[in-house]
mmCIF file of C-alpha atoms in Angstrom:
data_model
loop_
_atom_site.group_PDB
_atom_site.id
_atom_site.type_symbol
_atom_site.label_atom_id
_atom_site.label_comp_id
_atom_site.label_asym_id
_atom_site.label_seq_id
_atom_site.Cartn_x
_atom_site.Cartn_y
_atom_site.Cartn_z
ATOM 1 C CA MET A 112 0.457 0.063 -0.197
ATOM 2 C CA ASP A 113 1.446 3.328 -0.962
ATOM 3 C CA LEU A 114 1.374 5.993 1.983
ATOM 4 C CA ASP A 115 0.277 9.650 1.756
ATOM 5 C CA MET A 116 2.815 10.711 4.573
ATOM 6 C CA ASP A 117 1.069 13.964 4.873
ATOM 7 C CA VAL A 118 -2.660 12.587 5.206
ATOM 8 C CA LEU A 119 -0.867 10.160 7.558
ATOM 9 C CA THR A 120 0.353 12.777 9.232
ATOM 10 C CA LYS A 121 -2.771 14.629 9.636
ATOM 11 C CA MET A 122 -4.585 11.853 10.884
ATOM 12 C CA ALA A 123 -1.920 10.822 13.548
ATOM 13 C CA GLY A 124 -2.061 14.950 14.450
ATOM 14 C CA GLN A 125 -5.899 14.965 14.397
ATOM 15 C CA PHE A 126 -5.877 11.315 17.064
ATOM 16 C CA ARG A 127 -3.112 12.927 19.409
ATOM 17 C CA LYS A 128 -5.628 16.219 19.437
ATOM 18 C CA ALA A 129 -8.521 13.983 20.463
ATOM 19 C CA ILE A 130 -6.388 12.380 23.281
ATOM 20 C CA GLU A 131 -5.834 15.827 24.779
ATOM 21 C CA ILE A 132 -9.589 16.984 24.954
ATOM 22 C CA THR A 133 -10.790 13.664 26.074
ATOM 23 C CA PRO A 134 -11.996 13.943 29.263
ATOM 24 C CA ILE A 135 -9.669 12.378 31.673
ATOM 25 C CA LYS A 136 -11.616 10.374 33.256
ATOM 26 C CA SER A 137 -12.280 8.327 30.433
ATOM 27 C CA LEU A 138 -8.752 7.808 30.125
ATOM 28 C CA PRO A 139 -6.791 4.597 31.290
ATOM 29 C CA VAL A 140 -4.361 6.138 34.732
ATOM 30 C CA THR A 141 -1.701 5.379 31.936
ATOM 31 C CA MET A 142 -2.900 8.372 29.971
ATOM 32 C CA LYS A 143 -3.623 10.868 32.747
ATOM 33 C CA ASN A 144 -0.635 12.960 31.702
ATOM 34 C CA PHE A 145 -0.804 12.589 28.786
ATOM 35 C CA PRO A 146 2.006 12.470 26.713
ATOM 36 C CA PHE A 147 3.768 11.733 29.804
ATOM 37 C CA GLY A 148 4.192 7.799 30.035
ATOM 38 C CA SER A 149 1.373 7.415 27.838
ATOM 39 C CA CYS A 150 3.397 6.177 24.972
ATOM 40 C CA GLY A 151 2.939 2.394 25.222
ATOM 41 C CA ASP A 152 -1.009 2.759 25.458
ATOM 42 C CA ALA A 153 -1.244 5.708 22.899
ATOM 43 C CA THR A 154 0.734 3.157 20.483
ATOM 44 C CA LEU A 155 -1.882 0.819 20.960
ATOM 45 C CA LEU A 156 -4.813 3.036 20.217
ATOM 46 C CA LEU A 157 -3.188 4.867 16.998
ATOM 47 C CA GLY A 158 -2.137 1.792 15.791
ATOM 48 C CA HIS A 159 -6.230 0.465 15.829
ATOM 49 C CA TYR A 160 -7.128 3.593 14.492
ATOM 50 C CA LEU A 161 -5.025 3.786 11.932
ATOM 51 C CA LYS A 162 -5.426 0.057 10.348
ATOM 52 C CA SER A 163 -9.445 0.789 10.697
ATOM 53 C CA ASN A 164 -8.976 3.882 8.328
ATOM 54 C CA GLY A 165 -7.733 2.216 6.196
ATOM 55 C CA PHE A 166 -3.241 2.054 6.508
ATOM 56 C CA GLY A 167 -2.652 -1.163 7.156
ATOM 57 C CA ILE A 168 -0.969 -2.874 10.126
ATOM 58 C CA PHE A 169 1.744 -0.908 11.984
ATOM 59 C CA GLN A 170 4.221 -2.818 14.546
ATOM 60 C CA TYR A 171 4.228 -2.338 18.111
ATOM 61 C CA ALA A 172 8.211 -0.752 18.597
ATOM 62 C CA LEU A 173 9.495 -0.432 22.105
ATOM 63 C CA GLY A 174 12.482 1.181 22.254
ATOM 64 C CA GLU A 175 15.200 1.351 25.557
ATOM 65 C CA ARG A 176 18.275 3.519 26.048
ATOM 66 C CA GLY A 177 20.515 4.800 28.777
ATOM 67 C CA ALA A 178 21.752 2.463 31.553
ATOM 68 C CA GLY A 179 20.723 2.237 35.482
ATOM 69 C CA GLU A 180 18.324 4.629 36.758
ATOM 70 C CA LYS A 181 18.983 6.818 33.068
ATOM 71 C CA ARG A 182 17.422 3.771 31.427
ATOM 72 C CA HIS A 183 14.343 5.072 29.293
ATOM 73 C CA SER A 184 11.973 3.053 27.452
ATOM 74 C CA HIS A 185 9.675 4.479 24.731
ATOM 75 C CA ALA A 186 7.139 3.153 22.644
ATOM 76 C CA TRP A 187 5.456 3.743 18.939
ATOM 77 C CA LEU A 188 4.178 2.504 15.559
ATOM 78 C CA GLN A 189 6.599 1.422 13.021
ATOM 79 C CA ARG A 190 6.180 -0.513 9.230
ATOM 80 C CA GLY A 191 9.441 -1.163 7.502
ATOM 81 C CA VAL A 192 11.372 2.255 7.543
ATOM 82 C CA LEU A 193 7.850 4.583 8.641
ATOM 83 C CA LEU A 194 7.379 5.788 12.157
ATOM 84 C CA VAL A 195 4.671 7.496 13.709
ATOM 85 C CA ASP A 196 5.321 8.789 17.188
ATOM 86 C CA ILE A 197 2.065 10.864 19.069
ATOM 87 C CA THR A 198 3.957 10.859 22.364
ATOM 88 C CA ALA A 199 7.934 11.749 21.531
ATOM 89 C CA ASP A 200 7.318 15.335 23.179
ATOM 90 C CA GLN A 201 7.397 13.726 26.525
ATOM 91 C CA PHE A 202 11.118 13.710 26.385
ATOM 92 C CA SER A 203 13.129 17.178 26.752
ATOM 93 C CA GLU A 204 14.573 16.667 23.588
ATOM 94 C CA ILE A 205 11.555 16.384 21.452
ATOM 95 C CA ALA A 206 9.562 19.654 20.186
ATOM 96 C CA SER A 207 7.032 17.988 17.702
ATOM 97 C CA PRO A 208 3.457 16.593 18.834
ATOM 98 C CA VAL A 209 3.385 14.136 16.370
ATOM 99 C CA ILE A 210 6.363 12.402 14.311
ATOM 100 C CA VAL A 211 5.596 10.850 10.943
ATOM 101 C CA THR A 212 9.078 10.118 8.872
ATOM 102 C CA THR A 213 10.735 7.457 7.475
ATOM 103 C CA ASN A 214 14.188 8.857 9.086
ATOM 104 C CA SER A 215 15.163 9.542 12.591
ATOM 105 C CA GLU A 216 17.928 9.929 14.247
ATOM 106 C CA TRP A 217 16.142 10.755 17.621
ATOM 107 C CA HIS A 218 14.301 7.161 17.309
ATOM 108 C CA ASP A 219 17.245 5.388 16.257
ATOM 109 C CA THR A 220 19.397 6.495 19.782
ATOM 110 C CA PHE A 221 16.901 3.386 20.919
ATOM 111 C CA GLU A 222 17.542 -0.314 20.988
ATOM 112 C CA THR A 223 14.832 -1.334 19.592
ATOM 113 C CA LYS A 224 12.453 -4.238 19.004
ATOM 114 C CA LEU A 225 9.522 -5.040 17.122
ATOM 115 C CA LEU A 226 7.190 -6.865 19.042
ATOM 116 C CA ASN A 227 3.593 -7.264 17.789
ATOM 117 C CA GLU A 228 0.525 -5.571 16.027
ATOM 118 C CA ALA A 229 0.307 -2.727 17.250
ATOM 119 C CA ASP A 230 -3.959 -2.540 18.208
ATOM 120 C CA PHE A 231 -5.349 -3.129 21.554
ATOM 121 C CA ASN A 232 -7.318 -5.867 20.036
ATOM 122 C CA VAL A 233 -4.537 -8.451 19.912
ATOM 123 C CA TYR A 234 -3.899 -8.414 23.681
ATOM 124 C CA ASP A 235 -5.887 -9.862 26.703
ATOM 125 C CA HIS A 236 -9.434 -8.922 27.648
ATOM 126 C CA TYR A 237 -9.026 -6.488 30.273
ATOM 127 C CA THR A 238 -6.677 -4.619 27.659
ATOM 128 C CA ARG A 239 -9.646 -4.845 25.220
ATOM 129 C CA ALA A 240 -12.050 -3.588 27.493
ATOM 130 C CA THR A 241 -9.958 -1.001 29.246
ATOM 131 C CA LEU A 242 -8.115 0.803 25.671
ATOM 132 C CA GLY A 243 -11.599 -0.303 23.384
ATOM 133 C CA ALA A 244 -14.037 2.078 26.027
ATOM 134 C CA ALA A 245 -10.530 4.998 26.018
ATOM 135 C CA TYR A 246 -10.638 4.360 21.841
ATOM 136 C CA THR A 247 -14.418 5.364 22.053
ATOM 137 C CA SER A 248 -14.149 8.061 23.661
ATOM 138 C CA VAL A 249 -11.096 9.379 21.938
ATOM 139 C CA LEU A 250 -13.379 8.812 18.847
ATOM 140 C CA ARG A 251 -16.042 10.843 20.136
ATOM 141 C CA SER A 252 -13.451 13.767 21.048
ATOM 142 C CA LEU A 253 -12.611 13.686 17.053
ATOM 143 C CA GLY A 254 -16.233 14.499 16.826
#
């Protein structure tokens, strides 16, 4: 599938804005300080959203860097060299709230593992229920 990067960027940005205006009580505890500490669940929500809107399947990319107490993890969507990240600005060195690119030196600083499909529906019942409810609330915020 050929992806229109401008459309993908626009949709990722709209989804992020929808998360930001979704009532906090409608989001899981992991997303109460969005984007801080929210990358995992936001990645699963966005992955489902993009798949549902014809962008295909993305993988859940888990990156780690640093050592000891300075070890940090981060999650984003990835398919081949294409990555989509709506929470990288939780790190002080990133200003952009949405990153859609095929080349990110910043993401390259992480030791990255591609895990599974980035969609909350491939997880256990609790995750499907919790993130499914959050997803419905975020869609309401999209309008």
